[in-house]
XYZ file of C-alpha atoms in Angstrom:
765
model
C 0.000 0.000 0.000
C 1.431 3.406 -0.993
C 2.259 5.929 1.711
C 0.878 9.455 1.520
C 2.454 12.772 2.491
C 0.825 15.623 4.361
C -0.926 16.835 1.194
C -2.541 13.433 0.748
C -0.503 12.775 -2.409
C 0.702 9.142 -2.700
C 4.454 8.668 -2.284
C 6.504 6.596 -4.722
C 6.905 6.590 -8.503
C 3.785 8.336 -9.885
C 1.765 7.042 -12.812
C 1.492 8.984 -16.067
C -1.970 10.179 -15.052
C -0.665 11.405 -11.661
C 2.199 13.277 -13.353
C -0.176 15.026 -15.764
C -2.532 15.894 -12.897
C 0.379 17.384 -10.903
C 1.657 19.427 -13.877
C -1.805 20.815 -14.590
C -2.442 21.722 -10.945
C 0.969 23.232 -10.229
C 0.950 27.019 -9.717
C 4.693 27.211 -10.478
C 6.711 25.628 -13.331
C 6.896 21.864 -12.702
C 10.205 20.249 -13.650
C 11.704 16.873 -12.795
C 12.985 18.212 -9.471
C 9.547 19.503 -8.422
C 7.843 16.256 -9.420
C 10.397 14.139 -7.536
C 9.995 16.301 -4.426
C 6.197 16.216 -4.572
C 6.136 12.418 -4.645
C 9.051 11.906 -2.242
C 11.284 10.141 -4.745
C 14.843 9.130 -3.927
C 17.719 7.224 -5.528
C 16.537 4.712 -8.122
C 13.030 6.175 -8.137
C 14.438 9.447 -9.541
C 16.094 7.482 -12.347
C 12.785 5.711 -13.051
C 11.006 9.085 -13.093
C 13.470 10.421 -15.668
C 12.703 7.440 -17.940
C 8.945 7.840 -17.466
C 9.082 11.542 -18.343
C 11.092 10.719 -21.471
C 8.526 8.080 -22.473
C 5.689 10.556 -21.912
C 7.436 13.135 -24.070
C 7.881 10.558 -26.864
C 4.187 9.683 -26.608
C 3.255 13.351 -26.886
C 1.661 13.549 -23.425
C 4.058 16.300 -22.283
C 6.691 18.440 -23.925
C 10.343 17.418 -23.757
C 11.697 20.315 -21.695
C 13.664 19.427 -18.582
C 13.212 22.651 -16.633
C 9.426 22.825 -16.716
C 7.125 20.252 -18.292
C 3.740 21.092 -19.778
C 0.943 18.874 -20.979
C 0.759 18.943 -24.751
C -2.304 20.440 -26.396
C -3.330 19.618 -29.948
C -0.952 17.393 -31.898
C 2.724 17.398 -30.812
C 5.473 17.832 -33.397
C 6.771 14.388 -32.471
C 4.367 11.780 -31.189
C 3.358 8.113 -31.263
C 0.843 7.194 -33.971
C -1.033 4.032 -34.816
C -2.031 2.974 -38.341
C -5.821 2.954 -38.483
C -6.302 1.716 -42.044
C -4.731 1.554 -45.492
C -6.565 3.878 -47.873
C -5.695 3.842 -51.567
C -2.334 2.307 -50.761
C -1.414 4.961 -48.157
C -1.457 4.294 -44.400
C -3.808 6.535 -42.421
C -2.784 6.994 -38.776
C -4.258 8.520 -35.619
C -2.580 9.611 -32.356
C -2.346 6.625 -30.059
C -2.886 8.570 -26.847
C -5.650 10.946 -27.991
C -8.152 11.605 -25.217
C -11.692 10.725 -26.429
C -12.993 13.354 -23.980
C -10.854 16.049 -25.619
C -12.709 18.998 -27.099
C -10.665 18.624 -30.290
C -11.287 15.951 -32.889
C -8.547 13.363 -33.221
C -6.762 14.162 -36.507
C -6.240 11.604 -39.261
C -2.726 11.753 -40.668
C -1.595 10.592 -44.086
C 1.672 8.714 -43.615
C 4.494 9.495 -46.008
C 6.522 6.306 -45.746
C 10.295 6.501 -45.874
C 13.111 4.062 -46.553
C 14.157 4.330 -42.909
C 10.956 2.655 -41.704
C 9.691 -0.672 -43.017
C 6.312 -0.777 -44.773
C 3.543 -0.049 -42.285
C 0.358 -2.050 -41.958
C -2.855 -1.627 -39.985
C -2.264 -1.652 -36.229
C 1.444 -0.730 -36.410
C 2.776 1.790 -33.866
C 5.466 4.268 -34.834
C 7.132 7.461 -33.693
C 6.602 10.248 -36.210
C 7.225 13.874 -36.911
C 3.923 15.583 -37.682
C 3.299 18.417 -40.096
C 0.096 20.348 -40.723
C -0.584 21.150 -44.351
C -3.493 23.110 -45.893
C -5.110 19.806 -46.929
C -4.552 18.024 -43.634
C -1.959 16.449 -41.357
C 1.080 14.552 -42.649
C 3.126 12.059 -40.622
C 6.805 11.439 -41.337
C 7.792 8.132 -39.637
C 10.981 8.193 -37.565
C 11.022 4.672 -36.171
C 8.704 1.725 -35.831
C 7.738 0.818 -32.253
C 7.029 -2.607 -30.777
C 3.385 -3.555 -30.357
C 1.995 -2.964 -26.877
C -0.012 -6.145 -26.513
C 0.614 -8.007 -29.747
C 3.550 -10.309 -29.255
C 3.485 -9.877 -25.462
C 0.972 -12.642 -25.009
C 2.273 -16.105 -25.604
C 3.110 -19.578 -24.362
C 6.039 -20.373 -22.089
C 8.488 -22.782 -23.724
C 11.945 -24.030 -22.737
C 14.845 -24.688 -25.067
C 17.313 -27.578 -24.801
C 19.396 -25.645 -22.277
C 16.447 -25.051 -19.964
C 16.088 -21.362 -20.900
C 12.485 -20.033 -20.991
C 11.060 -18.326 -24.083
C 7.767 -16.602 -24.877
C 6.303 -18.074 -28.085
C 3.803 -15.474 -29.437
C 0.162 -16.235 -30.150
C -0.131 -13.461 -32.747
C 0.440 -14.842 -36.245
C 1.988 -11.505 -37.292
C 4.806 -11.935 -34.735
C 7.295 -14.558 -35.880
C 10.046 -14.581 -33.254
C 10.007 -15.737 -29.672
C 11.369 -13.565 -26.859
C 13.617 -14.672 -24.002
C 11.929 -14.557 -20.597
C 13.854 -12.824 -17.818
C 11.212 -13.375 -15.105
C 8.738 -16.283 -15.236
C 6.521 -14.768 -12.524
C 5.406 -18.219 -11.379
C 4.533 -19.450 -14.880
C 5.291 -23.018 -15.936
C 6.048 -24.634 -19.271
C 2.991 -24.633 -21.535
C 1.220 -21.765 -19.704
C -0.486 -19.001 -21.643
C 0.782 -15.725 -20.165
C 0.774 -11.949 -20.508
C 4.212 -10.333 -20.476
C 5.853 -6.942 -20.766
C 9.250 -5.815 -22.004
C 12.007 -5.836 -19.395
C 14.190 -3.424 -21.402
C 14.126 -0.727 -24.078
C 15.355 -2.562 -27.171
C 13.123 -4.483 -29.546
C 15.021 -7.683 -28.666
C 14.877 -7.175 -24.915
C 13.787 -10.018 -22.671
C 10.276 -10.001 -21.209
C 8.833 -10.641 -17.789
C 5.567 -12.469 -17.115
C 2.929 -10.264 -15.483
C -0.096 -12.596 -15.582
C -0.611 -16.349 -15.960
C -3.816 -17.116 -17.896
C -3.601 -20.915 -17.982
C -4.014 -23.631 -20.591
C -3.620 -22.008 -24.035
C -5.656 -24.666 -25.818
C -8.650 -24.513 -23.487
C -11.310 -23.278 -25.958
C -12.624 -20.616 -23.591
C -9.176 -19.045 -23.500
C -9.303 -18.172 -27.206
C -11.531 -15.189 -26.448
C -9.328 -14.189 -23.488
C -6.394 -14.001 -25.905
C -8.357 -11.555 -28.086
C -9.522 -9.508 -25.090
C -5.964 -9.072 -23.841
C -4.426 -8.568 -27.274
C -6.845 -5.807 -28.283
C -7.072 -4.179 -24.850
C -10.842 -4.629 -24.511
C -12.156 -3.465 -21.098
C -13.912 -6.477 -19.575
C -14.035 -5.815 -15.827
C -16.527 -3.210 -14.618
C -15.280 -0.765 -11.963
C -17.059 -0.972 -8.623
C -18.649 2.467 -9.005
C -20.260 1.417 -12.304
C -21.602 -1.812 -10.778
C -22.912 0.118 -7.769
C -24.700 2.614 -10.005
C -26.172 -0.241 -12.070
C -27.622 -1.785 -8.915
C -29.108 1.574 -7.976
C -30.721 2.411 -11.329
C -32.048 -1.134 -11.652
C -34.416 -0.259 -8.788
C -35.946 2.730 -10.606
C -39.747 2.343 -10.735
C -41.465 2.428 -14.121
C -43.780 5.420 -13.911
C -46.733 5.654 -16.293
C -46.316 9.426 -16.256
C -45.282 10.553 -19.770
C -45.163 6.933 -20.968
C -47.470 5.398 -23.532
C -49.036 2.160 -22.254
C -48.471 -0.523 -24.916
C -48.792 -3.544 -22.649
C -51.914 -4.769 -24.429
C -50.236 -4.711 -27.857
C -48.889 -8.218 -28.783
C -45.354 -7.074 -29.533
C -42.853 -9.903 -30.104
C -39.061 -10.173 -30.197
C -37.394 -12.398 -32.812
C -33.767 -13.119 -31.904
C -31.070 -15.814 -32.057
C -31.993 -18.832 -29.953
C -29.099 -18.184 -27.553
C -29.630 -14.414 -27.195
C -29.382 -13.020 -23.664
C -30.004 -9.340 -24.350
C -33.111 -8.348 -26.284
C -32.917 -4.788 -27.628
C -35.828 -4.814 -30.020
C -39.363 -6.101 -30.584
C -41.874 -5.522 -33.392
C -45.607 -5.448 -34.133
C -47.723 -4.669 -37.190
C -51.348 -4.748 -38.357
C -53.098 -3.790 -41.616
C -54.290 -0.179 -41.795
C -57.270 -0.971 -44.044
C -55.775 1.044 -46.922
C -53.377 -1.547 -48.313
C -50.596 -0.574 -45.943
C -49.620 -1.337 -42.350
C -49.267 0.369 -38.999
C -46.210 -0.871 -37.133
C -44.340 -0.394 -33.870
C -40.633 -0.983 -33.349
C -40.080 -1.077 -29.572
C -36.498 -0.579 -28.402
C -35.121 -0.964 -24.875
C -35.153 2.450 -23.151
C -31.534 2.344 -21.999
C -31.315 6.140 -21.720
C -33.756 5.975 -18.798
C -31.199 3.949 -16.814
C -27.840 5.169 -18.149
C -27.711 8.915 -17.474
C -25.052 11.255 -18.920
C -22.050 11.885 -16.704
C -22.502 8.912 -14.386
C -20.055 6.055 -13.824
C -22.183 3.784 -16.027
C -22.097 6.297 -18.851
C -18.339 6.769 -18.635
C -17.725 3.028 -18.761
C -20.198 2.492 -21.622
C -18.545 5.265 -23.629
C -15.113 3.735 -23.019
C -16.294 0.313 -24.223
C -18.288 1.741 -27.119
C -20.094 -1.530 -27.803
C -20.538 -5.097 -26.641
C -18.123 -7.679 -28.053
C -19.486 -11.119 -28.963
C -17.350 -14.261 -28.843
C -18.469 -17.891 -29.314
C -18.060 -18.597 -25.587
C -18.838 -15.249 -23.942
C -20.028 -11.680 -24.350
C -18.107 -8.664 -23.100
C -21.131 -6.384 -22.582
C -21.227 -2.620 -22.838
C -23.445 -2.513 -19.731
C -23.380 -4.623 -16.541
C -25.412 -7.819 -16.748
C -28.086 -6.617 -14.335
C -29.061 -4.099 -17.036
C -28.028 -5.760 -20.312
C -29.533 -9.186 -19.630
C -32.208 -8.227 -17.107
C -33.741 -4.825 -16.416
C -33.263 -3.287 -19.886
C -33.822 -6.482 -21.861
C -37.270 -6.861 -23.458
C -38.529 -10.228 -22.235
C -41.828 -12.034 -22.457
C -44.442 -11.263 -19.809
C -42.461 -8.537 -17.988
C -43.138 -4.811 -17.901
C -40.242 -3.017 -19.545
C -39.308 0.567 -20.392
C -39.155 1.108 -24.143
C -38.650 3.788 -26.749
C -41.423 3.172 -29.267
C -41.102 4.097 -32.929
C -44.569 4.184 -34.576
C -44.373 4.019 -38.367
C -46.863 3.957 -41.235
C -45.981 1.708 -44.174
C -47.592 2.622 -47.502
C -48.659 -0.010 -50.071
C -45.448 0.666 -52.016
C -43.388 -0.128 -48.901
C -42.283 3.430 -48.171
C -42.441 4.696 -44.588
C -44.667 7.756 -44.821
C -45.041 8.798 -41.199
C -43.402 8.253 -37.830
C -43.559 9.337 -34.216
C -41.554 8.485 -31.103
C -42.801 7.935 -27.556
C -41.526 6.543 -24.323
C -43.628 3.522 -23.444
C -44.226 0.569 -21.156
C -44.380 -2.738 -23.048
C -45.075 -6.332 -22.060
C -43.916 -8.681 -24.809
C -46.228 -11.425 -26.009
C -43.272 -13.701 -26.761
C -39.546 -14.072 -27.370
C -39.143 -16.221 -30.481
C -36.065 -17.704 -32.136
C -35.518 -16.945 -35.830
C -35.758 -20.630 -36.710
C -39.050 -21.087 -34.815
C -40.640 -18.035 -36.418
C -39.584 -19.210 -39.872
C -40.889 -22.738 -39.260
C -44.277 -21.423 -38.131
C -44.578 -19.318 -41.291
C -43.428 -22.160 -43.559
C -45.732 -24.852 -42.135
C -48.773 -22.573 -41.821
C -49.064 -22.683 -38.017
C -48.129 -19.024 -37.449
C -50.446 -16.867 -35.353
C -51.985 -13.683 -36.727
C -49.321 -11.495 -35.073
C -46.528 -13.276 -36.938
C -48.448 -13.306 -40.240
C -48.942 -9.548 -39.968
C -45.202 -9.034 -39.545
C -44.531 -10.982 -42.741
C -47.271 -9.037 -44.497
C -45.716 -5.705 -43.520
C -42.298 -7.037 -44.508
C -43.579 -7.897 -48.001
C -44.150 -4.160 -48.477
C -40.845 -3.099 -46.890
C -39.049 -5.616 -49.083
C -40.757 -4.144 -52.158
C -39.327 -0.734 -51.281
C -35.911 -2.280 -50.644
C -35.858 -3.880 -54.090
C -36.781 -0.526 -55.646
C -33.980 1.169 -53.678
C -31.526 -1.522 -54.862
C -28.967 -1.495 -52.012
C -25.619 -3.231 -52.369
C -26.171 -7.000 -52.390
C -23.000 -8.949 -51.628
C -23.136 -12.587 -50.583
C -20.961 -12.545 -47.472
C -21.334 -15.772 -45.480
C -21.117 -15.546 -41.685
C -19.316 -18.280 -39.765
C -20.960 -19.652 -36.630
C -19.047 -21.585 -33.972
C -21.210 -23.879 -31.858
C -19.799 -25.080 -28.526
C -21.022 -27.753 -26.131
C -21.500 -27.169 -22.401
C -17.807 -27.814 -21.745
C -16.774 -25.167 -24.262
C -15.553 -27.742 -26.812
C -16.302 -27.095 -30.485
C -19.261 -29.085 -31.765
C -19.572 -27.556 -35.206
C -18.374 -24.672 -37.348
C -20.787 -23.779 -40.105
C -21.995 -20.902 -42.222
C -25.007 -19.288 -40.548
C -28.181 -19.956 -42.498
C -29.851 -16.812 -43.813
C -33.643 -16.994 -43.329
C -36.497 -14.706 -44.295
C -36.998 -14.245 -40.543
C -33.621 -12.496 -40.413
C -34.629 -10.246 -43.317
C -37.968 -9.389 -41.664
C -36.293 -8.091 -38.514
C -33.509 -6.394 -40.488
C -35.926 -4.405 -42.665
C -38.022 -3.320 -39.654
C -34.829 -2.126 -37.945
C -33.696 -0.230 -41.056
C -37.089 1.498 -41.233
C -36.823 2.568 -37.580
C -33.231 3.759 -38.030
C -34.204 5.919 -40.996
C -37.182 7.304 -39.047
C -34.898 8.210 -36.109
C -32.467 10.086 -38.357
C -35.210 11.997 -40.164
C -37.093 12.761 -36.944
C -33.987 14.384 -35.477
C -33.261 16.242 -38.707
C -36.807 17.651 -38.614
C -36.026 19.189 -35.219
C -32.520 20.298 -36.279
C -31.222 18.197 -33.390
C -27.772 16.549 -33.180
C -27.616 13.220 -35.014
C -25.102 10.408 -34.732
C -25.223 9.208 -38.325
C -24.129 5.808 -39.529
C -22.106 6.876 -42.561
C -21.045 4.751 -45.508
C -19.553 7.013 -48.140
C -19.574 6.524 -51.898
C -16.366 4.812 -53.089
C -13.564 7.314 -53.707
C -12.314 8.010 -57.223
C -8.984 6.405 -56.312
C -10.718 3.171 -55.313
C -12.902 3.242 -58.407
C -9.844 3.802 -60.609
C -8.166 0.764 -59.043
C -11.410 -1.193 -59.559
C -11.504 -0.146 -63.235
C -7.867 -1.178 -63.744
C -8.531 -4.551 -62.154
C -11.625 -5.197 -64.301
C -9.537 -4.392 -67.375
C -7.247 -7.323 -66.529
C -10.371 -9.525 -66.585
C -11.510 -8.203 -69.964
C -14.309 -6.092 -68.475
C -15.042 -2.382 -68.795
C -16.057 0.111 -66.140
C -16.822 3.742 -66.992
C -15.727 6.234 -64.353
C -17.924 9.045 -65.710
C -21.232 7.391 -64.788
C -23.219 7.935 -61.586
C -21.978 5.386 -59.075
C -24.825 3.580 -57.281
C -25.074 0.260 -55.426
C -27.320 -1.009 -58.220
C -24.472 -0.534 -60.679
C -22.415 -3.129 -58.806
C -25.458 -5.397 -58.348
C -26.186 -5.485 -62.086
C -22.557 -6.202 -62.853
C -22.570 -9.208 -60.504
C -25.974 -10.421 -61.711
C -24.691 -10.663 -65.297
C -21.848 -13.008 -64.344
C -22.877 -16.650 -64.693
C -19.615 -18.362 -63.787
C -19.458 -18.781 -59.960
C -15.650 -18.518 -59.840
C -15.605 -15.305 -61.863
C -18.497 -13.897 -59.829
C -16.632 -14.529 -56.578
C -13.568 -12.845 -58.042
C -15.476 -9.689 -59.076
C -17.367 -9.652 -55.777
C -14.060 -9.522 -53.910
C -13.041 -6.559 -56.067
C -16.362 -4.784 -55.386
C -15.887 -5.298 -51.664
C -12.369 -3.836 -51.810
C -13.702 -0.773 -53.616
C -16.019 0.118 -50.728
C -15.208 2.526 -47.921
C -15.481 1.540 -44.265
C -18.649 2.633 -42.442
C -18.262 4.874 -39.404
C -20.184 7.075 -36.951
C -20.189 10.856 -37.279
C -22.300 13.993 -36.716
C -22.118 15.051 -40.397
C -24.392 13.273 -42.848
C -22.806 11.747 -45.944
C -25.509 9.129 -46.541
C -25.294 5.351 -46.482
C -24.116 4.162 -49.892
C -24.438 0.428 -49.182
C -28.097 0.707 -48.093
C -28.875 3.370 -50.729
C -30.215 5.715 -48.067
C -29.787 9.469 -47.712
C -30.149 9.600 -43.903
C -29.372 6.737 -41.575
C -28.712 6.428 -37.834
C -28.397 3.494 -35.460
C -31.328 3.537 -33.029
C -32.265 -0.102 -32.459
C -29.487 -1.565 -30.241
C -28.779 0.749 -27.272
C -27.963 -2.179 -24.950
C -24.919 -3.042 -27.045
C -23.999 0.168 -28.950
C -23.216 3.571 -27.469
C -24.105 5.284 -30.773
C -27.728 4.136 -30.387
C -27.830 5.420 -26.808
C -26.790 8.888 -28.044
C -29.567 8.810 -30.658
C -32.087 7.950 -27.913
C -30.873 10.882 -25.810
C -31.226 13.231 -28.763
C -34.822 12.025 -29.304
C -35.600 12.592 -25.616
C -34.559 16.229 -25.982
C -36.022 16.883 -29.428
C -39.457 15.435 -28.634
C -39.684 16.394 -24.921
C -39.717 12.802 -23.648
C -37.996 13.523 -20.332
C -39.340 11.565 -17.364
C -39.958 12.885 -13.828
C -36.746 13.321 -11.815
C -35.807 10.024 -10.102
C -35.069 9.852 -6.410
C -31.536 9.449 -5.105
C -28.191 10.542 -6.525
C -28.982 9.606 -10.128
C -28.525 12.471 -12.641
C -31.984 13.874 -13.418
C -31.619 14.336 -17.193
C -31.713 11.409 -19.607
C -31.212 13.504 -22.745
C -27.958 14.776 -24.220
C -25.456 16.418 -21.893
C -23.550 19.569 -22.828
C -20.495 17.395 -23.409
C -22.498 15.081 -25.707
C -23.351 18.081 -27.841
C -20.024 19.924 -27.906
C -17.772 16.883 -28.283
C -19.989 14.749 -30.521
C -17.340 14.534 -33.228
C -14.710 13.235 -30.783
C -17.149 10.763 -29.213
C -18.160 9.330 -32.589
C -14.492 9.012 -33.598
C -13.835 7.060 -30.402
C -16.784 4.677 -30.789
C -15.921 4.088 -34.443
C -12.507 2.906 -33.249
C -13.980 0.652 -30.540
C -16.232 -0.884 -33.201
C -13.204 -1.730 -35.364
C -11.442 -3.114 -32.303
C -14.404 -5.398 -31.565
C -14.594 -6.630 -35.166
C -10.893 -7.508 -35.188
C -11.136 -9.293 -31.823
C -14.181 -11.295 -32.912
C -12.519 -12.242 -36.222
C -9.278 -13.264 -34.499
C -11.185 -15.498 -32.086
C -13.170 -17.194 -34.843
C -9.869 -17.830 -36.681
C -8.480 -19.545 -33.568
C -11.576 -21.709 -33.185
C -11.420 -22.671 -36.870
C -7.733 -23.561 -36.534
C -8.498 -25.664 -33.439
C -11.324 -27.388 -35.312
C -8.980 -28.180 -38.209
C -5.923 -29.151 -36.171
C -6.944 -32.810 -36.298
C -7.409 -32.719 -40.081
C -3.922 -31.735 -41.189
C -3.093 -33.566 -44.419
C -6.677 -33.524 -45.713
C -7.628 -31.776 -48.955
C -10.291 -29.054 -48.961
C -12.223 -27.018 -51.519
C -10.889 -23.472 -51.173
C -11.134 -20.048 -52.779
C -8.243 -17.608 -53.186
C -8.892 -14.405 -51.206
C -5.620 -12.534 -51.696
C -2.426 -12.669 -53.733
C 1.002 -11.207 -52.903
C 4.490 -11.667 -54.254
C 5.328 -14.160 -51.492
C 2.296 -16.389 -52.092
C -1.495 -16.403 -51.969
C -4.150 -16.668 -49.275
C -7.097 -19.028 -49.508
C -10.159 -19.774 -47.393
C -11.983 -23.080 -47.025
C -15.377 -22.973 -48.740
C -18.385 -22.869 -46.375
C -16.117 -22.878 -43.326
C -13.645 -20.003 -43.419
C -10.157 -20.015 -42.054
C -7.667 -18.064 -44.137
C -4.362 -19.779 -44.822
C -1.198 -19.001 -46.758
C 0.226 -20.935 -49.676
C 3.871 -19.760 -49.832
C 5.167 -19.261 -53.353
C 8.185 -21.336 -52.340
C 5.952 -24.447 -52.201
C 4.647 -24.133 -55.768
C 7.540 -26.063 -57.284
C 10.680 -25.134 -59.199
C 8.949 -22.852 -61.677
C 9.345 -19.099 -61.149
C 6.048 -17.263 -60.508
C 5.805 -13.576 -61.386
C 3.505 -11.332 -59.326
C 1.134 -9.245 -61.464
C -0.051 -6.552 -59.044
C -2.672 -5.022 -61.354
C -4.322 -8.384 -62.036
C -3.732 -9.599 -58.457
C -2.339 -12.909 -59.614
C 0.765 -15.054 -59.669
C 1.783 -16.183 -63.170
C 4.058 -19.146 -63.907
C 6.902 -17.971 -66.141
C 7.106 -21.194 -68.155
C 3.681 -22.802 -67.898
C 1.591 -19.610 -67.766
C -0.384 -21.115 -64.865
C -2.114 -18.437 -62.805
C -3.359 -18.110 -59.241
C -5.875 -15.235 -59.025
C -8.190 -13.779 -56.394
C -11.516 -15.624 -56.576
C -10.099 -18.838 -58.084
C -11.463 -22.052 -56.613
C -9.058 -24.952 -56.165
C -8.307 -27.932 -53.953
C -5.580 -27.402 -51.352
C -4.007 -29.666 -48.766
C -3.937 -28.429 -45.170
C -0.267 -28.482 -44.129
C -0.390 -26.718 -40.733
C -3.062 -25.500 -38.315
C -2.100 -23.461 -35.245
C -4.976 -22.836 -32.787
C -2.948 -20.342 -30.749
C -2.390 -17.921 -33.594
C -5.331 -18.914 -35.809
C -2.857 -19.384 -38.674
C -3.295 -22.011 -41.379
C -0.880 -23.112 -44.068
C -1.915 -24.855 -47.278
C -0.092 -26.632 -50.071
C -1.050 -27.295 -53.682
C -1.556 -31.111 -53.774
C 0.190 -31.650 -57.105
C 3.206 -29.537 -56.154
C 6.426 -31.367 -55.382
C 7.164 -28.796 -52.686
C 10.581 -28.017 -54.148
C 11.897 -24.489 -53.836
C 11.549 -22.114 -56.789
C 14.407 -22.046 -59.227
C 15.331 -18.370 -59.373
C 16.099 -16.715 -62.677
C 19.733 -16.414 -63.785
C 22.764 -18.555 -63.086
C 23.466 -19.304 -59.475
C 27.009 -19.053 -58.161
C 28.410 -22.205 -56.590
C 27.608 -22.447 -52.852
C 30.220 -20.950 -50.555
C 31.979 -23.259 -48.158
C 31.325 -22.285 -44.583
C 33.859 -22.597 -41.817
C 32.787 -24.993 -39.076
C 31.447 -23.212 -36.019
C 33.200 -23.762 -32.729
C 30.895 -24.094 -29.749
C 30.811 -20.857 -27.832
C 32.413 -18.932 -30.700
C 29.448 -17.466 -32.522
C 27.327 -20.579 -32.975
C 23.843 -19.329 -33.815
C 20.880 -20.154 -31.605
C 18.549 -22.613 -33.346
C 14.817 -22.093 -33.587
C 12.057 -24.684 -33.452
C 12.189 -25.215 -37.206
C 15.949 -25.535 -37.447
C 16.463 -21.877 -38.368
C 18.822 -19.465 -36.701
C 16.393 -17.037 -35.085
C 13.015 -17.315 -33.377
C 11.584 -19.995 -31.155
C 13.488 -22.769 -29.376
C 14.369 -25.876 -31.351
C 11.805 -28.678 -31.673
C 9.217 -26.880 -29.575
C 5.753 -26.391 -31.081
C 2.408 -25.387 -29.620
C 0.985 -28.685 -28.390
C -0.835 -27.273 -25.388
C 0.077 -27.817 -21.768
C 2.693 -30.533 -21.322
C 2.123 -33.347 -18.834
C 3.740 -32.660 -15.524
């Protein structure tokens, strides 16, 4: 326990947050001497402080002056950046330490790569010099930095000499690291570690032992740790959740919809139920409908501990074995969740659906609902198919027929993107991995939700209220130019001068009869699209062919939806009577919500990407575990990417991306055609192109990293014969033990993991 001085300040090496707080609160210039004195530092602690201040200056948290430090405002001239995405071949980076509560929007920097720094990819950290230009910020990389979490989670292994090593679980990290401090870990343990020194090759020390790396339920823990996903609620947030869960449902200013047979249609294993729907004919060829959404804004008030934690998480993260919820379980799976037979607070969206499927009118109320049923997608579909559906369900399908008619007329982007589903048994062991079946029941709910989301956006626009839009921009000219150049390699034309609509891509795909060619063009269409994000400025939703679109229907699991609910509360005067106790009285937008909306939406867009990457990584690990017993088998695959070093392929109807190294394709030299995205055999003319379907043999499957490796069955596996005459091999002098003999890795190489050690799970002890 830390000691405190007379001012109440803790003694000992301060954290970065404590240093910043001291600098900001100091009435006189605060240098290293003043900081050391304030925290009672002596001897080695002063040396540690000097290092911490240097690190903070490199990260852009403070300036680099030694006489008096100041917290940096705006974007420092030298700071740590992280690559957010690759756009038109150029990395786009954001400041790693940007405060989401800052009043300034986090800038996006175009990275001008240099020969000094290796090619950057998404997720890379680097130190850069920043420069503001009239058209935006530019980053000039100075040096690449080691990943914070990636590579620092791994499995403890021992080499032949008994020395411990950390074998990484991230497939992007190839080399093991020596372990200086085991921290109680044993061979085969999955652990978290941190660097014990400054250099990239420094040893690591174990800071947490997670356990058996091949226990299926640890796959999601790997992703949680790797991506830094908050998964433990602070006590103050849990305490506030308990308090707000006791709030009585007052009928004052709430519409009573308990007699309306509203139903929720969800996955069979769903625990949180955000939405429920109802419809009935209006007697004029159209339908009246209600989309009831959990009234989370009634419980999660701006400025409270719950709100701060929800904003930090941004969204719930769904893994095959667990959910990391945005809100504590007492709210997400209980009080807020719309469940059969229980009175629940809801935000009701009333819509009128015309005979042509267009939504012609809408209104929003706060309501009390009592659901008639919670139904699984499969059960609802079965009842419709076999004719046993009740009138309530038939009416939903009838209203959907109209909504679907309007959707077809709108012609949104229609890409066949299969979704993998991992099914586990009660012990967490994989039972099956399959592509999730797409039913009409899914489309019914989806189109009702889209209608409500559009209504929410337009309702707020009508009041000139703040809107958190879900934005999907039209493909950029650069992306379309690349798309045109690619189609040219396939003998197809694409005119850049025409109006670009989703239907344009749909018609192109519809005209392609050959499944292999269609898959190839579909991949190219997908690459041409921009990434959707949240923002306060409307740029439309290209993929859905909609001019105004907001997320309103999932406030239990998305912070963006909660902000839309708060805006509706303000715009349509839906505030409830002030609750008793210490709970903030207002459930609408706070001043901070309004003034910092751009920064908040930037932050939740990033947490959404983080969740998607974590979920994808976990599925990859489950797929690799599922396939680990089938190494040597041949599978039907499709090529998903081609590079100069080889091509990537995924198993049809299962997923699991794996690499086929070009070195395993035989002795023939393969040339990489970047424009056509294919490898071409120099002698035979054989090609490997994106979208091609072929049979591949599974050569390796690593559950810890999620990495797969394939081989072409007919290949002899010999290395490629490089062009030109090769000089005779040089004779090497024999190495004398202890005189520069290289350390061997687990594959017989001279760097990396210990020899003959592979991930086989926990060893018997």
